Short mmCIF file of C-alpha atoms in Angstrom, two decimals:
data_model
loop_
_atom_site.label_atom_id
_atom_site.label_comp_id
_atom_site.label_asym_id
_atom_site.label_seq_id
_atom_site.Cartn_x
_atom_site.Cartn_y
_atom_site.Cartn_z
CA MET A 1 -21.94 -15.58 -63.59
CA MET A 2 -22.20 -18.14 -61.30
CA GLU A 3 -25.82 -19.44 -60.07
CA TYR A 4 -24.79 -20.26 -56.78
CA CYS A 5 -21.62 -20.17 -55.09
CA LYS A 6 -21.29 -21.97 -51.80
CA ASP A 7 -19.75 -20.14 -48.10
CA VAL A 8 -16.21 -22.28 -48.06
CA LEU A 9 -16.83 -21.62 -44.09
CA SER A 10 -19.51 -24.33 -44.41
CA CYS A 11 -17.07 -26.84 -45.77
CA LEU A 12 -14.63 -26.72 -43.24
CA ASP A 13 -15.09 -27.79 -39.59
CA SER A 14 -14.79 -25.33 -36.61
CA ASP A 15 -11.53 -26.42 -35.06
CA THR A 16 -9.64 -25.74 -39.13
CA SER A 17 -11.87 -22.85 -39.83
CA LEU A 18 -10.57 -21.06 -36.50
CA LYS A 19 -6.68 -22.09 -37.89
CA ILE A 20 -7.16 -20.67 -41.19
CA PHE A 21 -8.32 -17.17 -39.45
CA MET A 22 -5.71 -17.38 -36.32
CA CYS A 23 -3.25 -17.01 -39.37
CA LEU A 24 -3.86 -13.20 -39.43
CA ASP A 25 -1.68 -10.85 -37.97
CA ASP A 26 -2.84 -8.08 -38.65
CA LEU A 27 -5.91 -6.74 -36.94
CA ALA A 28 -7.08 -4.53 -39.85
CA ASP A 29 -6.99 -7.34 -42.52
CA LEU A 30 -9.09 -9.34 -38.98
CA VAL A 31 -11.43 -6.70 -39.23
CA ARG A 32 -12.05 -6.74 -42.47
CA VAL A 33 -12.80 -10.01 -42.98
CA THR A 34 -16.29 -9.34 -41.17
CA CYS A 35 -16.88 -7.29 -44.07
CA VAL A 36 -17.13 -10.29 -46.69
CA SER A 37 -20.86 -11.90 -45.17
CA ARG A 38 -22.76 -12.41 -41.35
CA SER A 39 -21.24 -15.94 -41.27
CA TRP A 40 -17.31 -14.78 -41.41
CA ARG A 41 -18.48 -11.49 -39.22
CA HIS A 42 -20.21 -14.14 -36.69
CA PHE A 43 -17.48 -16.48 -36.71
CA VAL A 44 -14.85 -13.24 -36.13
CA ILE A 45 -16.57 -12.12 -32.68
CA ALA A 46 -18.06 -15.03 -31.35
CA ASN A 47 -14.59 -16.94 -31.47
CA GLY A 48 -13.37 -13.39 -30.14
CA LEU A 49 -10.72 -13.54 -32.69
CA CYS A 50 -9.85 -9.61 -32.83
CA LYS A 51 -9.21 -10.38 -28.28
CA GLN A 52 -7.04 -13.27 -29.10
CA LEU A 53 -4.48 -11.42 -31.81
CA CYS A 54 -4.72 -8.37 -28.93
CA LEU A 55 -3.08 -11.05 -26.46
CA ARG A 56 -0.69 -12.86 -28.56
CA MET A 57 1.03 -8.89 -29.06
CA PHE A 58 0.47 -7.95 -25.71
CA PRO A 59 0.61 -10.71 -23.13
CA GLN A 60 -0.05 -7.51 -20.14
CA LEU A 61 -3.66 -8.14 -21.51
CA SER A 62 -4.32 -11.18 -20.82
CA ARG A 63 -5.12 -9.92 -17.00
CA VAL A 64 -8.01 -8.16 -18.25
CA ALA A 65 -11.15 -8.49 -15.88
CA PHE A 66 -13.35 -7.01 -18.71
CA VAL A 67 -14.28 -4.94 -20.83
CA VAL A 68 -16.12 -1.08 -20.49
CA GLU A 69 -17.58 0.90 -23.39
CA LEU A 70 -18.54 4.67 -22.38
CA ASN A 71 -21.63 6.08 -24.61
CA GLN A 72 -21.18 9.30 -26.03
CA ASN A 73 -22.45 11.42 -23.00
CA GLY A 74 -19.36 9.94 -21.31
CA ALA A 75 -22.27 7.80 -19.26
CA LYS A 76 -21.40 3.30 -18.97
CA GLU A 77 -23.16 2.15 -21.95
CA HIS A 78 -26.94 0.23 -20.52
CA ALA A 79 -27.16 -2.03 -18.98
CA GLU A 80 -28.58 -5.51 -21.12
CA VAL A 81 -31.19 -7.54 -20.85
CA GLY A 82 -33.35 -9.90 -22.82
CA SER A 83 -32.36 -13.79 -23.01
CA SER A 84 -28.96 -15.14 -21.88
CA TYR A 85 -27.99 -15.80 -25.11
CA SER A 86 -28.70 -12.12 -26.35
CA MET A 87 -27.26 -10.88 -23.05
CA GLU A 88 -23.68 -13.13 -24.18
CA TRP A 89 -23.21 -11.72 -28.05
CA LEU A 90 -23.49 -8.21 -26.67
CA SER A 91 -21.11 -9.06 -24.34
CA LEU A 92 -19.12 -10.99 -27.39
CA LEU A 93 -19.65 -7.58 -29.72
CA ARG A 94 -18.54 -5.17 -27.02
CA GLU A 95 -15.28 -7.38 -26.91
CA HIS A 96 -14.72 -7.06 -30.67
CA ARG A 97 -15.39 -3.83 -31.27
CA VAL A 98 -13.05 -2.66 -27.95
CA TYR A 99 -10.10 -4.67 -29.22
CA ALA A 100 -10.37 -3.82 -32.30
CA TYR A 101 -10.12 0.04 -31.28
CA LEU A 102 -7.22 -1.05 -29.07
CA GLY A 103 -5.89 -2.94 -32.22
CA ARG A 104 -5.78 0.49 -34.26
CA ALA A 105 -4.15 2.16 -31.33
CA LEU A 106 -1.07 -0.55 -30.61
CA MET A 107 -0.70 -0.04 -34.60
CA SER A 108 -0.61 4.11 -34.79
CA SER A 109 0.77 5.37 -31.99
CA VAL A 110 3.15 8.19 -32.22
CA ALA A 111 6.36 7.38 -30.23
CA MET A 112 7.06 10.32 -27.49
CA ASN A 113 9.10 10.81 -24.33
CA CYS A 114 6.54 9.20 -21.92
CA ILE A 115 7.55 10.15 -18.48
CA ALA A 116 5.21 12.93 -16.54
CA LYS A 117 7.19 13.41 -13.59
CA THR A 118 9.71 11.60 -11.24
CA VAL A 119 7.92 9.69 -8.19
CA GLY A 120 11.90 8.62 -6.80
CA ALA A 121 15.03 7.86 -6.41
CA SER A 122 16.71 4.61 -3.78
CA SER A 123 19.03 7.34 -2.19
CA THR A 124 20.04 11.03 -3.67
CA ASP A 125 23.64 12.27 -2.26
CA ASN A 126 23.18 15.98 -2.01
CA PHE A 127 19.12 16.90 -2.39
CA PRO A 128 17.92 19.13 -3.63
CA GLN A 129 20.93 19.64 -6.16
CA GLU A 130 21.04 16.44 -6.95
CA SER A 131 17.63 15.11 -7.09
CA ILE A 132 16.16 12.74 -9.64
CA ASP A 133 14.57 15.72 -10.98
CA ASN A 134 17.49 16.74 -12.93
CA THR A 135 17.20 13.80 -14.81
CA LEU A 136 13.67 15.22 -16.68
CA GLU A 137 16.45 17.62 -18.67
CA PRO A 138 18.06 16.59 -21.39
CA ARG A 139 21.32 19.49 -20.90
CA ASP A 140 24.08 18.17 -18.10
CA TYR A 141 25.01 22.38 -17.48
CA ILE A 142 22.46 24.62 -17.11
CA ASN A 143 22.48 28.29 -15.65
CA GLY A 144 26.80 27.86 -14.35
CA ARG A 145 25.69 24.61 -12.40
CA TYR A 146 25.85 20.27 -13.25
CA CYS A 147 22.38 19.25 -13.89
CA TYR A 148 22.27 15.19 -12.38
CA TRP A 149 21.55 12.63 -10.42
CA SER A 150 23.48 11.03 -7.64
CA SER A 151 23.34 8.47 -5.52
CA ASP A 152 24.59 7.89 -2.21
CA GLY A 153 27.99 6.53 -2.52
CA GLN A 154 28.89 2.76 -1.17
CA SER A 155 31.72 1.12 -0.28
CA ASN A 156 30.19 -2.30 -1.41
CA PRO A 157 29.80 -1.96 -5.58
CA ASN A 158 26.99 -4.18 -5.74
CA VAL A 159 24.48 -1.80 -4.06
CA PRO A 160 21.79 -1.28 -6.51
CA GLU A 161 20.09 2.01 -6.76
CA THR A 162 16.91 2.74 -8.18
CA LEU A 163 14.85 5.40 -10.19
CA THR A 164 11.34 5.57 -10.19
CA TYR A 165 8.82 7.61 -12.68
CA GLU A 166 4.80 8.37 -13.04
CA LEU A 167 4.18 7.79 -17.52
CA VAL A 168 1.94 10.63 -18.77
CA SER A 169 -1.47 7.84 -18.55
CA GLN A 170 -2.11 4.67 -17.32
CA ILE A 171 -2.27 2.87 -20.08
CA CYS A 172 1.18 3.24 -22.43
CA VAL A 173 3.00 1.11 -24.99
CA ILE A 174 6.27 1.11 -24.07
CA THR A 175 9.71 0.00 -26.39
CA GLU A 176 12.66 1.82 -25.52
CA ILE A 177 14.29 3.47 -22.41
CA ASN A 178 17.22 5.81 -23.40
CA ILE A 179 19.85 6.64 -20.13
CA GLN A 180 22.41 8.80 -20.13
CA PRO A 181 25.42 8.68 -17.43
CA PHE A 182 26.93 11.56 -15.87
CA GLN A 183 30.65 12.88 -16.10
CA ALA A 184 32.04 14.64 -13.38
CA ASP A 185 34.17 17.10 -15.37
CA PHE A 186 34.90 19.53 -12.37
CA GLN A 187 36.70 16.18 -11.26
CA ARG A 188 40.61 15.30 -11.93
CA GLY A 189 40.19 12.58 -14.68
CA SER A 190 36.77 13.67 -15.73
CA PRO A 191 34.96 10.64 -14.39
CA ILE A 192 31.75 8.87 -15.55
CA TYR A 193 29.64 7.43 -12.98
CA SER A 194 27.65 4.98 -15.10
CA ALA A 195 26.05 1.35 -13.46
CA LYS A 196 27.38 -2.25 -14.97
CA SER A 197 24.09 -2.72 -15.58
CA VAL A 198 20.26 -2.01 -16.34
CA ARG A 199 17.00 -3.93 -16.12
CA PHE A 200 13.31 -2.05 -15.78
CA LYS A 201 10.02 -2.23 -14.16
CA MET A 202 6.53 -1.58 -14.99
CA GLY A 203 3.37 -2.07 -13.03
CA HIS A 204 1.13 0.23 -10.55
CA PRO A 205 0.25 1.72 -7.44
CA LYS A 206 -0.44 -0.69 -4.45
CA ALA A 207 -3.69 -0.15 -2.63
CA SER A 208 -2.47 -1.35 0.75
CA LEU A 209 -1.99 1.76 3.62
CA ASP A 210 0.09 -0.84 5.72
CA VAL A 211 3.19 1.93 6.60
CA ALA A 212 5.28 -1.39 7.18
CA ASP A 213 5.19 -1.89 3.57
CA ASP A 214 8.19 -1.32 2.24
CA GLU A 215 7.03 -1.83 -1.59
CA MET A 216 4.82 0.80 -2.91
CA PHE A 217 4.17 -0.58 -6.20
CA VAL A 218 3.02 -4.25 -7.35
CA TRP A 219 5.44 -4.92 -10.51
CA THR A 220 4.00 -6.93 -13.94
CA TYR A 221 7.13 -6.33 -15.89
CA ASN A 222 10.18 -7.29 -15.61
CA SER A 223 12.92 -6.64 -18.37
CA PRO A 224 15.94 -8.54 -18.87
CA GLU A 225 19.50 -7.79 -17.65
CA PHE A 226 21.10 -5.05 -19.76
CA PRO A 227 24.80 -4.27 -19.48
CA MET A 228 25.83 -0.30 -19.40
CA SER A 229 28.88 1.07 -20.86
CA GLN A 230 30.49 3.64 -18.95
CA GLU A 231 30.35 6.23 -22.21
CA ASN A 232 28.85 9.99 -21.55
CA ARG A 233 26.45 9.56 -24.00
CA LEU A 234 22.37 8.51 -24.23
CA GLN A 235 22.82 4.97 -23.95
CA LYS A 236 19.63 3.14 -25.78
CA PHE A 237 17.97 0.10 -24.37
CA LYS A 238 15.84 -1.02 -26.80
CA LEU A 239 13.22 -3.87 -24.67
CA PRO A 240 13.09 -7.53 -26.80
CA GLU A 241 9.12 -7.11 -27.24
CA PRO A 242 6.92 -3.56 -26.90
CA VAL A 243 5.64 -3.80 -23.37
CA LEU A 244 1.90 -2.51 -22.26
CA CYS A 245 2.52 -0.94 -19.22
CA ILE A 246 -0.58 -0.89 -17.16
CA GLY A 247 -0.47 0.96 -14.08
CA GLY A 248 1.48 4.18 -15.38
CA ILE A 249 5.00 3.03 -13.61
CA LEU A 250 8.39 2.39 -13.98
CA GLN A 251 11.23 1.77 -12.63
CA ILE A 252 15.11 2.06 -13.75
CA GLU A 253 17.29 -0.47 -11.83
CA LEU A 254 20.93 0.37 -11.78
CA LEU A 255 23.13 -2.29 -11.31
CA GLY A 256 26.71 -2.19 -9.85
CA ARG A 257 28.62 0.34 -9.29
CA VAL A 258 32.26 0.88 -11.26
CA GLN A 259 33.74 4.59 -10.31
CA ARG A 260 34.76 5.44 -7.17
CA GLN A 261 35.05 9.07 -6.15
CA GLU A 262 38.49 10.16 -5.22
CA MET A 263 37.35 12.31 -2.46
CA ASP A 264 36.19 9.95 -0.39
CA GLY A 265 37.04 6.31 -1.53
CA LEU A 266 33.35 5.47 -2.16
CA LEU A 267 31.06 4.63 -5.57
CA TYR A 268 28.55 6.22 -6.66
CA ILE A 269 25.87 6.38 -9.71
CA CYS A 270 24.84 9.57 -11.39
CA VAL A 271 22.65 9.91 -13.88
CA SER A 272 21.99 13.43 -15.87
CA HIS A 273 18.99 11.94 -18.40
CA VAL A 274 16.38 9.58 -19.02
CA GLN A 275 14.23 9.19 -22.16
CA VAL A 276 11.39 6.79 -21.58
CA LEU A 277 9.97 6.00 -25.08
CA GLY A 278 6.55 4.97 -26.24
CA SER A 279 3.34 6.26 -26.65
CA SER A 280 0.24 6.85 -25.05
CA LEU A 281 -3.03 4.82 -25.18
CA SER A 282 -5.29 7.94 -23.62
CA PRO A 283 -8.12 9.45 -23.45
CA PRO A 284 -9.80 6.72 -25.80
CA PHE A 285 -8.49 3.86 -23.33
CA ASN A 286 -8.25 4.04 -19.80
CA VAL A 287 -8.15 1.07 -17.39
CA ASP A 288 -9.16 0.76 -13.66
CA ILE A 289 -6.90 -1.31 -11.51
CA LEU A 290 -8.98 -3.73 -9.06
CA GLN A 291 -7.10 -4.68 -5.92
CA PRO A 292 -5.76 -7.13 -4.51
CA SER A 293 -5.85 -9.37 -7.65
CA GLY A 294 -4.00 -6.99 -9.43
CA MET A 295 -6.59 -7.69 -12.70
CA PHE A 296 -8.24 -4.69 -14.31
CA VAL A 297 -10.58 -3.15 -16.57
CA LEU A 298 -9.88 -1.31 -19.69
CA LYS A 299 -12.50 1.67 -20.47
CA ARG A 300 -12.85 2.55 -24.37
CA ASP A 301 -14.12 5.74 -24.43
CA GLN A 302 -16.27 6.02 -27.59
CA LEU A 303 -16.07 10.33 -26.93
CA ALA A 304 -12.63 10.06 -27.47
CA ASN A 305 -12.26 8.06 -30.75
CA HIS A 306 -12.04 10.37 -33.52
CA GLN A 307 -8.80 12.33 -31.37
CA SER A 308 -5.99 11.24 -33.72
CA VAL A 309 -2.89 9.96 -31.67
CA VAL A 310 -0.87 10.92 -35.31
CA THR A 311 0.41 14.28 -34.89
CA SER A 312 2.70 15.03 -38.29
CA GLY A 313 0.97 16.12 -41.38
CA ASN A 314 2.29 13.13 -43.01
CA GLU A 315 1.15 11.01 -41.02
CA SER A 316 -2.27 12.48 -41.28
CA GLN A 317 -2.91 12.29 -45.05
CA GLU A 318 -2.02 8.68 -45.15
CA ILE A 319 -4.39 8.05 -42.28
CA LEU A 320 -6.81 9.49 -44.34
CA ALA A 321 -5.75 8.02 -47.57
CA GLU A 322 -6.22 4.43 -45.48
CA GLN A 323 -9.28 5.87 -44.54
CA ARG A 324 -10.63 6.11 -48.15
CA GLU A 325 -8.51 2.41 -49.28
CA LEU A 326 -11.45 0.61 -46.90
CA ARG A 327 -14.31 2.43 -48.48
CA ASP A 328 -12.76 1.48 -51.75
CA TYR A 329 -12.62 -2.14 -50.26
CA GLN A 330 -15.61 -2.61 -49.22
CA HIS A 331 -17.42 -1.38 -52.37
CA ILE A 332 -15.56 -4.22 -54.15
CA VAL A 333 -16.88 -6.10 -51.47
CA THR A 334 -20.23 -5.32 -51.79
CA ILE A 335 -20.01 -6.13 -55.97
CA PHE A 336 -18.01 -9.45 -55.59
CA ARG A 337 -19.53 -11.01 -52.81
CA GLY A 338 -20.67 -14.12 -53.47
CA GLN A 339 -19.01 -14.30 -57.16
CA ALA A 340 -15.38 -13.56 -57.04
CA LEU A 341 -14.74 -15.00 -53.17
CA GLY A 342 -16.89 -18.68 -54.05
CA ILE A 343 -19.69 -17.37 -50.61
CA VAL A 344 -23.15 -17.71 -51.22
CA GLU A 345 -25.68 -14.88 -50.84
CA ASP A 346 -26.77 -15.32 -47.23
CA GLU A 347 -28.98 -12.33 -46.07
CA TRP A 348 -26.70 -9.52 -45.62
CA ASP A 349 -28.57 -7.47 -42.77
CA GLU A 350 -27.38 -4.24 -43.88
CA GLU A 351 -28.93 -2.01 -40.91
CA GLU A 352 -27.71 -4.99 -38.71
CA TYR A 353 -23.95 -4.42 -39.71
CA ASP A 354 -23.74 -0.57 -39.43
CA ASP A 355 -24.95 -0.48 -35.95
CA ASP A 356 -21.83 -3.32 -35.17
CA PHE A 357 -19.24 -1.56 -37.45
CA ASP A 358 -16.95 1.96 -37.66
CA PRO A 359 -14.29 1.56 -40.74
CA GLU A 360 -12.35 3.51 -38.20
CA TYR A 361 -11.87 1.01 -36.36
CA ALA A 362 -10.84 -1.15 -39.40
CA LEU A 363 -8.20 1.16 -40.60
#
C-alpha cells in the first residue's frame, strides 16, 4: 500500500486542470468526479463546470439571469447570511445543484407531443370549419367531413402564413416538428396544398400592452429553412440540434405557395396535422421571464425532484439499475481514494458532502 499519495490537481496549474475537466462531455461523469475528494469537488463547483457544460449543450441557457431553488415547502430558500465569501460559495453550490439536476432532466426525458393548444393562424379561409384547431387532430377525415386548416387565397405565391402554438410548459426541449399538408380529395385531381418550405420560431409572449404593437411574441430561436414536399404524408423536420424553448411558444412559418385552386385561381396553403416532438422539464423546472430584457430566472422545485420523467417500465428499471451502479461506484471510490487514484487522503468531511450531494442528480 502506498505510504503517500498526492492529489494530481496540486501538480497542475488551474488552467490545465480546467482544460482537463472541460473534456468531460457527460454531466453524470462531471458530477461523479465530485465524489473523488474535497479538492476535486471544490474545483468543479468553484468553476461552475456543470453550468458550463449545460451551456455548451443548450446555448439558450445563456439568458439565465440567476437560479432559484424552492425548498420542501415550496417557498424560496432562506436568505443567505454571513461573509461575502460564504454567500458567494452558497451561490456557487446552488448553481451547481440546479444545473446538475437540469442536466439529468435534459438527458433522461422521454419524447412526447409538446403542443398544449393553438394560439392562432395568420389567416383562415373558412372559420371555424377550417380552423387551426383542426391541425391538432391526427385524422384528416372525421364524422363525414374533412379536418384541416386552410389559409386565405392569394395571387402572390410569396405571401407567407404562420401557425402558432402554445407548448405544454414554459421550458421544453424541442427536437423535431412534423407537418402533414392537406390533400383535397373532394377537388378534381386531388391537389395537395403544401408550402414550398418551412421555418420555425420559438420564444415567449411579449409583455407590452401597446395595441399598436402587431408582434405579440419575442422570438429567441429561428431555425434554418427546410424544403417541404408536395406530398400527403407526415413530413419530419428534425432540428440541427435540440432547442431549449423558453417561454412555451412555437410558430411555424409556411413559405411559398405551390398549389392553385381551380375554382378561383388563387394559391392556398392547407395543413391537416402538426406535431411538435420534445420533452417538458416541468414541474421540476420552471422559468420567470424578466421583461423587457428577455432574460429569465431558472427555478428548480425540490419538491418535484422525485417525480419521474420516464414513463415506460423498462426505462424505469434502467434508471434504478443506474442508481445501484452509482452506489457501487461511490463505495469503490471510498475504498480506493488515495490509493488507485493516486490522491492524498485529505480531510473528507462526509457530513458536509452529504448535505450537498444527492445521488439522484448524479444519475
